[in-house]
PDB file of C-alpha atoms in Angstrom:
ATOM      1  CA  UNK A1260       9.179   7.079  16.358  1.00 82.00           C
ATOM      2  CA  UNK A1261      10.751   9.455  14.445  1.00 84.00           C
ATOM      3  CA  UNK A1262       7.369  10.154  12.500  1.00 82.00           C
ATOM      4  CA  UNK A1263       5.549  10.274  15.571  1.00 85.00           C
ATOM      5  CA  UNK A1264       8.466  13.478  16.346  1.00 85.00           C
ATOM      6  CA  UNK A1265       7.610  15.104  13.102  1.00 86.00           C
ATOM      7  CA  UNK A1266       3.365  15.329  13.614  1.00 82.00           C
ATOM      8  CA  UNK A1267       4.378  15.714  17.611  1.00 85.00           C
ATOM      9  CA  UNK A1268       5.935  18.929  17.028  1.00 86.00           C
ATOM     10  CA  UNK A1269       3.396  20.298  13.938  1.00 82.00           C
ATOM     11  CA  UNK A1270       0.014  19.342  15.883  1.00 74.00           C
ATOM     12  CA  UNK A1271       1.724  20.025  19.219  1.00 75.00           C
ATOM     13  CA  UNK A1272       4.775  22.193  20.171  1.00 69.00           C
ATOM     14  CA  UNK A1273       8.261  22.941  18.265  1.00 70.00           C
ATOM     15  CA  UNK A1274       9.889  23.018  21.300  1.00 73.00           C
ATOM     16  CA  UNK A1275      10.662  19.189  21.928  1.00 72.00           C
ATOM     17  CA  UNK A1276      12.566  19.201  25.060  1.00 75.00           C
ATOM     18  CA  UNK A1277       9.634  20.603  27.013  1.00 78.00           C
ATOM     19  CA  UNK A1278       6.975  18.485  29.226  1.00 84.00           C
ATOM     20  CA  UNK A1279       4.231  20.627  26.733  1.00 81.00           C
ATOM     21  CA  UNK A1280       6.036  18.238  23.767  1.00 86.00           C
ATOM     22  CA  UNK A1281       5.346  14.954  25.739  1.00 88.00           C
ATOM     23  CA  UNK A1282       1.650  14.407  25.504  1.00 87.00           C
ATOM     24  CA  UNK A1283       1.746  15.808  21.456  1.00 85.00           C
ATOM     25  CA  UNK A1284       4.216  13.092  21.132  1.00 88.00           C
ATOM     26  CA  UNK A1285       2.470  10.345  22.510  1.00 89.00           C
ATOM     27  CA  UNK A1286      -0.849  11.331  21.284  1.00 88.00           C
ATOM     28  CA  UNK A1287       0.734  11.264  17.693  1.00 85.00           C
ATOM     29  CA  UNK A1288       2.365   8.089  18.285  1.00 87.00           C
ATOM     30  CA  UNK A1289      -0.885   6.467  18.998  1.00 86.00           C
ATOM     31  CA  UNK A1290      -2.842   7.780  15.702  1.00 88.00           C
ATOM     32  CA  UNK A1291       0.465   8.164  13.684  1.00 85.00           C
ATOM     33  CA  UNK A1292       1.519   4.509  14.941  1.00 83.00           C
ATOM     34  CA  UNK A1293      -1.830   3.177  13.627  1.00 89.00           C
ATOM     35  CA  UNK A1294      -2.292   5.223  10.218  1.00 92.00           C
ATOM     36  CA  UNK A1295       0.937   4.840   9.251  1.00 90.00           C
ATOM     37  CA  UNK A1296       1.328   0.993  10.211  1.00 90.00           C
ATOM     38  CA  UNK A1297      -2.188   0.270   8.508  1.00 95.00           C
ATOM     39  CA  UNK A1298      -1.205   2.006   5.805  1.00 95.00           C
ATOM     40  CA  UNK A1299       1.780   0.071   4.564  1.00 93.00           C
ATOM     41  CA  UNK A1300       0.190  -3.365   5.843  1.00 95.00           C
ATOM     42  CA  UNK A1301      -2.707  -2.746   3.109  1.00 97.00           C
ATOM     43  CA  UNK A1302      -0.326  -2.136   0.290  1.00 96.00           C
ATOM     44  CA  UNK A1303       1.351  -5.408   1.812  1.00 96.00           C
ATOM     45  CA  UNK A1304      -2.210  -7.270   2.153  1.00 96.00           C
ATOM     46  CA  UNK A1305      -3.264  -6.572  -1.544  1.00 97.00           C
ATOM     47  CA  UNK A1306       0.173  -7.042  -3.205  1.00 96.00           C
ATOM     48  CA  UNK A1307       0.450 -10.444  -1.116  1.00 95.00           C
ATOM     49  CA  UNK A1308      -3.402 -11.319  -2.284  1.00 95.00           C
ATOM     50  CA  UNK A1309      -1.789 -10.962  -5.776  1.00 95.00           C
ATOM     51  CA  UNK A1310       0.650 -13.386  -4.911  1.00 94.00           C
ATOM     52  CA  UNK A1311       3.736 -10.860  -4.982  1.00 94.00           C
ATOM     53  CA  UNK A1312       6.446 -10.306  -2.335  1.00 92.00           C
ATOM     54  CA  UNK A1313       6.282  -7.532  -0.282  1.00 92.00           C
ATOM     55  CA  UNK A1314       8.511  -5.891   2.225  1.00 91.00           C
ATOM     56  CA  UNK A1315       8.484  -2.732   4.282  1.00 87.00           C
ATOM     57  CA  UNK A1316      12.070  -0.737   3.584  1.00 88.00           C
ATOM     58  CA  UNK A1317      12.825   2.441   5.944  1.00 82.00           C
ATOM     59  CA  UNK A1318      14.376   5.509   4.291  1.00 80.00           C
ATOM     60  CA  UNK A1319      16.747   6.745   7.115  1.00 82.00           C
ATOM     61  CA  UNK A1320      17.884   9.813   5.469  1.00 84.00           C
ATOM     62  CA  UNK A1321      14.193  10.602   5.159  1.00 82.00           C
ATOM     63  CA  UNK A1322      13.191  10.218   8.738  1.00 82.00           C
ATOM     64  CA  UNK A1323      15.594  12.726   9.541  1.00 83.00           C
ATOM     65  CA  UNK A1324      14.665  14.768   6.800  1.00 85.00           C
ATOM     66  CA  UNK A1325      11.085  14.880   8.244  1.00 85.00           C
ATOM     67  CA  UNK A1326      11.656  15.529  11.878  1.00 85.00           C
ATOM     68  CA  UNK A1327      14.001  18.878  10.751  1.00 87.00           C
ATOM     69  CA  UNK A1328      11.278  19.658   7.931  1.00 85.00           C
ATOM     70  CA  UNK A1329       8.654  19.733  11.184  1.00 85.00           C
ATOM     71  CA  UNK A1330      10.904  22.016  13.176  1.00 84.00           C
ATOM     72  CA  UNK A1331      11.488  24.181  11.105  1.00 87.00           C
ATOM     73  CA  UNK A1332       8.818  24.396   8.122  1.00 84.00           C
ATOM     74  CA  UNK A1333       5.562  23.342  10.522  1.00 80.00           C
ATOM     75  CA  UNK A1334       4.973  20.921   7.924  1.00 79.00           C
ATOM     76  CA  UNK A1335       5.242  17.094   7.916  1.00 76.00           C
ATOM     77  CA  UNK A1336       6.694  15.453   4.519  1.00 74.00           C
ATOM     78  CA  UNK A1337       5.943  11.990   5.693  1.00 69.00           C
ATOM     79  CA  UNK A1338       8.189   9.832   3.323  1.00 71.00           C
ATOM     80  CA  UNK A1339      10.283   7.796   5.535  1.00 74.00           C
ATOM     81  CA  UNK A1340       9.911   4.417   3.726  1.00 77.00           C
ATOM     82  CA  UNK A1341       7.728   2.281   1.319  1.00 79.00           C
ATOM     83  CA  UNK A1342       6.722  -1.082   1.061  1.00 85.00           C
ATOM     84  CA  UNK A1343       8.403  -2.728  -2.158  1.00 86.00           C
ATOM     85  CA  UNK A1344       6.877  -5.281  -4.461  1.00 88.00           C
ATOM     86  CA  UNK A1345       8.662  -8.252  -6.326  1.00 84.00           C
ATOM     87  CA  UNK A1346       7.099  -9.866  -8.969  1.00 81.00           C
ATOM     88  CA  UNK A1347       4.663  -9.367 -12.198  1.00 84.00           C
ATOM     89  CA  UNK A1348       2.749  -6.212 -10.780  1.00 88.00           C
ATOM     90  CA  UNK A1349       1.573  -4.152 -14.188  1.00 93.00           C
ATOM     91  CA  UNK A1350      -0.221  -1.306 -14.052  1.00 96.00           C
ATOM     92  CA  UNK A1351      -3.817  -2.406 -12.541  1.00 97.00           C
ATOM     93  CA  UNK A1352      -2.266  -4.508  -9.993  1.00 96.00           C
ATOM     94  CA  UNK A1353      -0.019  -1.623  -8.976  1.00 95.00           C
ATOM     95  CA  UNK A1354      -2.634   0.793  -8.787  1.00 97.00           C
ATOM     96  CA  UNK A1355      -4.761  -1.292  -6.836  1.00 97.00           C
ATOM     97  CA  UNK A1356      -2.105  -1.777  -4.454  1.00 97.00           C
ATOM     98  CA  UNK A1357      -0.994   1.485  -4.041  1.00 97.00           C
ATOM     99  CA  UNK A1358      -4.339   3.005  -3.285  1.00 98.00           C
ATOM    100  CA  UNK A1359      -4.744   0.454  -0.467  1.00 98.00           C
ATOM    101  CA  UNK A1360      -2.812   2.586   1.469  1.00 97.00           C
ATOM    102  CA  UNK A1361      -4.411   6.021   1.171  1.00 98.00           C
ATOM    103  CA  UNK A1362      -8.096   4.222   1.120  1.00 98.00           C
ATOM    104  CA  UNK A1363      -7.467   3.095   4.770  1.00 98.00           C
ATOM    105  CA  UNK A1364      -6.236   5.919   5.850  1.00 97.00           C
ATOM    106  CA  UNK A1365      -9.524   7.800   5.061  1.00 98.00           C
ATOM    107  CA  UNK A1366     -11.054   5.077   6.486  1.00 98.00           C
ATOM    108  CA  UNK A1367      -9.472   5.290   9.690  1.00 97.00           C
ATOM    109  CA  UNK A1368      -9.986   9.196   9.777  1.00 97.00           C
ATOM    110  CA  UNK A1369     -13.711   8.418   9.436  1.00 97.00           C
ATOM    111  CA  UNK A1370     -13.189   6.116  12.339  1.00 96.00           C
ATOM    112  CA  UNK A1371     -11.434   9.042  14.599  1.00 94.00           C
ATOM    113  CA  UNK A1372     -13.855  11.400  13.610  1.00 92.00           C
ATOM    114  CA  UNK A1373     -16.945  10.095  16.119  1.00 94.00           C
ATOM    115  CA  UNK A1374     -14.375  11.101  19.340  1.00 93.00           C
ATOM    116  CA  UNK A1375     -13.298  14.328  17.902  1.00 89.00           C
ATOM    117  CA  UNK A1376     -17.259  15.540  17.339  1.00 89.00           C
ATOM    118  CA  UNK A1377     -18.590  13.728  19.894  1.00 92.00           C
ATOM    119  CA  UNK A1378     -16.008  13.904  22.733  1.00 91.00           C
ATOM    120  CA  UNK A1379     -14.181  15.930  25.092  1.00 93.00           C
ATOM    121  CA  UNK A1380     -11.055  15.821  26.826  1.00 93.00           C
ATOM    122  CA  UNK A1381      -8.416  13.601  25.877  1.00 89.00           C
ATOM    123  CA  UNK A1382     -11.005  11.593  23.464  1.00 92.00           C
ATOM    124  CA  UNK A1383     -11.272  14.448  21.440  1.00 92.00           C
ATOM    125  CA  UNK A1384      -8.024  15.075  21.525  1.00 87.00           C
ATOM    126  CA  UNK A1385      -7.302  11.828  19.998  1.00 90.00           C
ATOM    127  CA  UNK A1386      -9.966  12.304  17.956  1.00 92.00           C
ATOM    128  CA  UNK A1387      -8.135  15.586  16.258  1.00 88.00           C
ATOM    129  CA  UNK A1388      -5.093  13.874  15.768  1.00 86.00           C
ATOM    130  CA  UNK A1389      -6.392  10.532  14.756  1.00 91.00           C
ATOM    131  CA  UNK A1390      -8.873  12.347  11.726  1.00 93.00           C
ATOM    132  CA  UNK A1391      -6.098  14.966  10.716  1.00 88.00           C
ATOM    133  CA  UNK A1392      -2.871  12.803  10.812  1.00 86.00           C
ATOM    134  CA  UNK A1393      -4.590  10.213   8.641  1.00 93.00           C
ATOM    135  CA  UNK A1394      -6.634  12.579   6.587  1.00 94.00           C
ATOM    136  CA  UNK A1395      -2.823  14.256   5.841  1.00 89.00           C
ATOM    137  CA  UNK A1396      -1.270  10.477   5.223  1.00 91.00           C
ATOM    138  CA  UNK A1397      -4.218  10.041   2.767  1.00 96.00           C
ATOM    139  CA  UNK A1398      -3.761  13.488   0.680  1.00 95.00           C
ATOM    140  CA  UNK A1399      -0.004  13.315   1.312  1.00 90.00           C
ATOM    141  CA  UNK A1400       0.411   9.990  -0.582  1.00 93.00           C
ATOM    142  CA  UNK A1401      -2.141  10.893  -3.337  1.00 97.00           C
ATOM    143  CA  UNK A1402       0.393  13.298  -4.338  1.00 95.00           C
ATOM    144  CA  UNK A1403       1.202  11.958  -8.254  1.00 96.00           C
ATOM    145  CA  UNK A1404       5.100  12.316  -8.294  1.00 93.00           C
ATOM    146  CA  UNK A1405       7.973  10.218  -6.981  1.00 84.00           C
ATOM    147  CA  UNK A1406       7.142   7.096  -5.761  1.00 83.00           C
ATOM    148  CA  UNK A1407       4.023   8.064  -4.099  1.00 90.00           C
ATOM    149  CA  UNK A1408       1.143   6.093  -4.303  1.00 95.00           C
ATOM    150  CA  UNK A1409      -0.896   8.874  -6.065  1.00 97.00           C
ATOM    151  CA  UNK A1410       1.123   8.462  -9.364  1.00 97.00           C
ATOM    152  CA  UNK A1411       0.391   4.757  -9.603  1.00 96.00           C
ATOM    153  CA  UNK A1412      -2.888   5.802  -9.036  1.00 98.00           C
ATOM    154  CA  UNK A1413      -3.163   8.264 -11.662  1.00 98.00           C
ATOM    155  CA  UNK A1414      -1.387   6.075 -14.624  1.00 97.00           C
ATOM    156  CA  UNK A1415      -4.085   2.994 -13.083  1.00 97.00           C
ATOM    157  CA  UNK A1416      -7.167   4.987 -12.844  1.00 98.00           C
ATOM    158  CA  UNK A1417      -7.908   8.347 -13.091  1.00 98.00           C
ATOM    159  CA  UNK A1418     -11.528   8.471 -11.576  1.00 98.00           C
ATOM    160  CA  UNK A1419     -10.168   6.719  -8.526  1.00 98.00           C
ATOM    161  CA  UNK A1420      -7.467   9.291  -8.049  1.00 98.00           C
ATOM    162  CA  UNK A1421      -9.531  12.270  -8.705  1.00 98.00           C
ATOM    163  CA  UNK A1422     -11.842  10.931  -6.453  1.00 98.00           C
ATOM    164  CA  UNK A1423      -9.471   9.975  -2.935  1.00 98.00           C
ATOM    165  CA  UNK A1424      -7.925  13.243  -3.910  1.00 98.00           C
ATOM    166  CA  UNK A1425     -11.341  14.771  -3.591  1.00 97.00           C
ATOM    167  CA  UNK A1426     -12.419  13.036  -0.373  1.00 97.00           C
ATOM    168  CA  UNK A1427      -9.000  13.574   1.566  1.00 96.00           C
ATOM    169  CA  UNK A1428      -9.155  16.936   0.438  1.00 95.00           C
ATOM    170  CA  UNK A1429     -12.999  17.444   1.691  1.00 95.00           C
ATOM    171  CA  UNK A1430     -11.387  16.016   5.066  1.00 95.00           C
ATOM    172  CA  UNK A1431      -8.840  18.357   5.190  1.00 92.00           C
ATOM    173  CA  UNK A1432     -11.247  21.474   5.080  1.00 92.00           C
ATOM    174  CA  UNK A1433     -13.641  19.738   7.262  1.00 89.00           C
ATOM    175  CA  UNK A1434     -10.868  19.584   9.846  1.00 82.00           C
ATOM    176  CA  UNK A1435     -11.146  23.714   9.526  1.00 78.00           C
ATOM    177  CA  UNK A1436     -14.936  23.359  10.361  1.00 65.00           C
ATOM    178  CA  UNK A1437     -14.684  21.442  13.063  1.00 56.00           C
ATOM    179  CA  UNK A1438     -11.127  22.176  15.045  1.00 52.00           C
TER     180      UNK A1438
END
């Protein structure tokens, strides 16, 4: 919910008590709900195909964090949890894991992207939100610092980084070209 807020009020309105706020909301829950939810479950998938325990923690502090950071800033630091691994990861197996996440959310941005060319109305609509929130997720979590998946990336494999980085950001200008 509460990042479903934060891209309600930057793609949509700041002012969230008005009926304007309601459909950015809900739109952004829809493509928010699934890029985000995807996102984690493929670091969960791959680190669980490894044979490691995985589990989804929430960051509450940072869920508040990012719906004032929206209000205020117009931007979206979406942070507010991460899936942790237990077990004998090293350095390929974390990288592989970690880019699981940002790899299907360019994926699912390529999915959006038919309804946001191709459609009108409220399809398109979706469309927009669906190709920009995950093309953000994607770039966003490439960044190599923290406990992002970019820097896990970046120790693991170089090319591969350079290259997501490259894509998401090709995405992110193509949403200038075509919104």
């Amino acid at each position: 919910i509460a990042i479903s807020i934060a891209f309600g009020i930057v793609l949509g309105t700041r002012n969230v008590f008005s009926l304007e706020f309601i459909p950015s909301f809900v739109l952004a829950a829809i493509t928010v709900g699934v890029g985000f939810l995807l996102h984690e479950l493929a670091h969960k998938i791959v680190a669980i195909k490894y044979g490691l325990w995985a589990e989804f923690r929430a960051w509450n502090i940072m869920l508040l964090l990012m719906i004032v950071l929206a209000f205020f800033t117009g931007w979206v630091f979406a942070a507010p949890g991460a899936v942790f691994i237990l077990g004998q990861v090293g350095i390929v197996r974390n990288g592989r894991i970690s880019i699981a996440g940002p790899v299907t959310n360019l994926i699912l941005a390529v999915l959006f992207l038919p309804l946001l060319i191709f459609s009108t109305g409220l399809m398109h609509t979706i469309g927009q939100y669906g190709f920009a929130i995950n093309s953000w997720l994607a770039l966003f979590n490439m960044i190599p610092v923290w406990n992002l998946d970019g820097k896990k990336v970046f120790i693991w494999n170089k090319a591969v980084f350079f290259v997501v980085v490259a894509i998401a950001v090709g995405f992110m200008i193509l949403q200038g070209w075509v919104f």
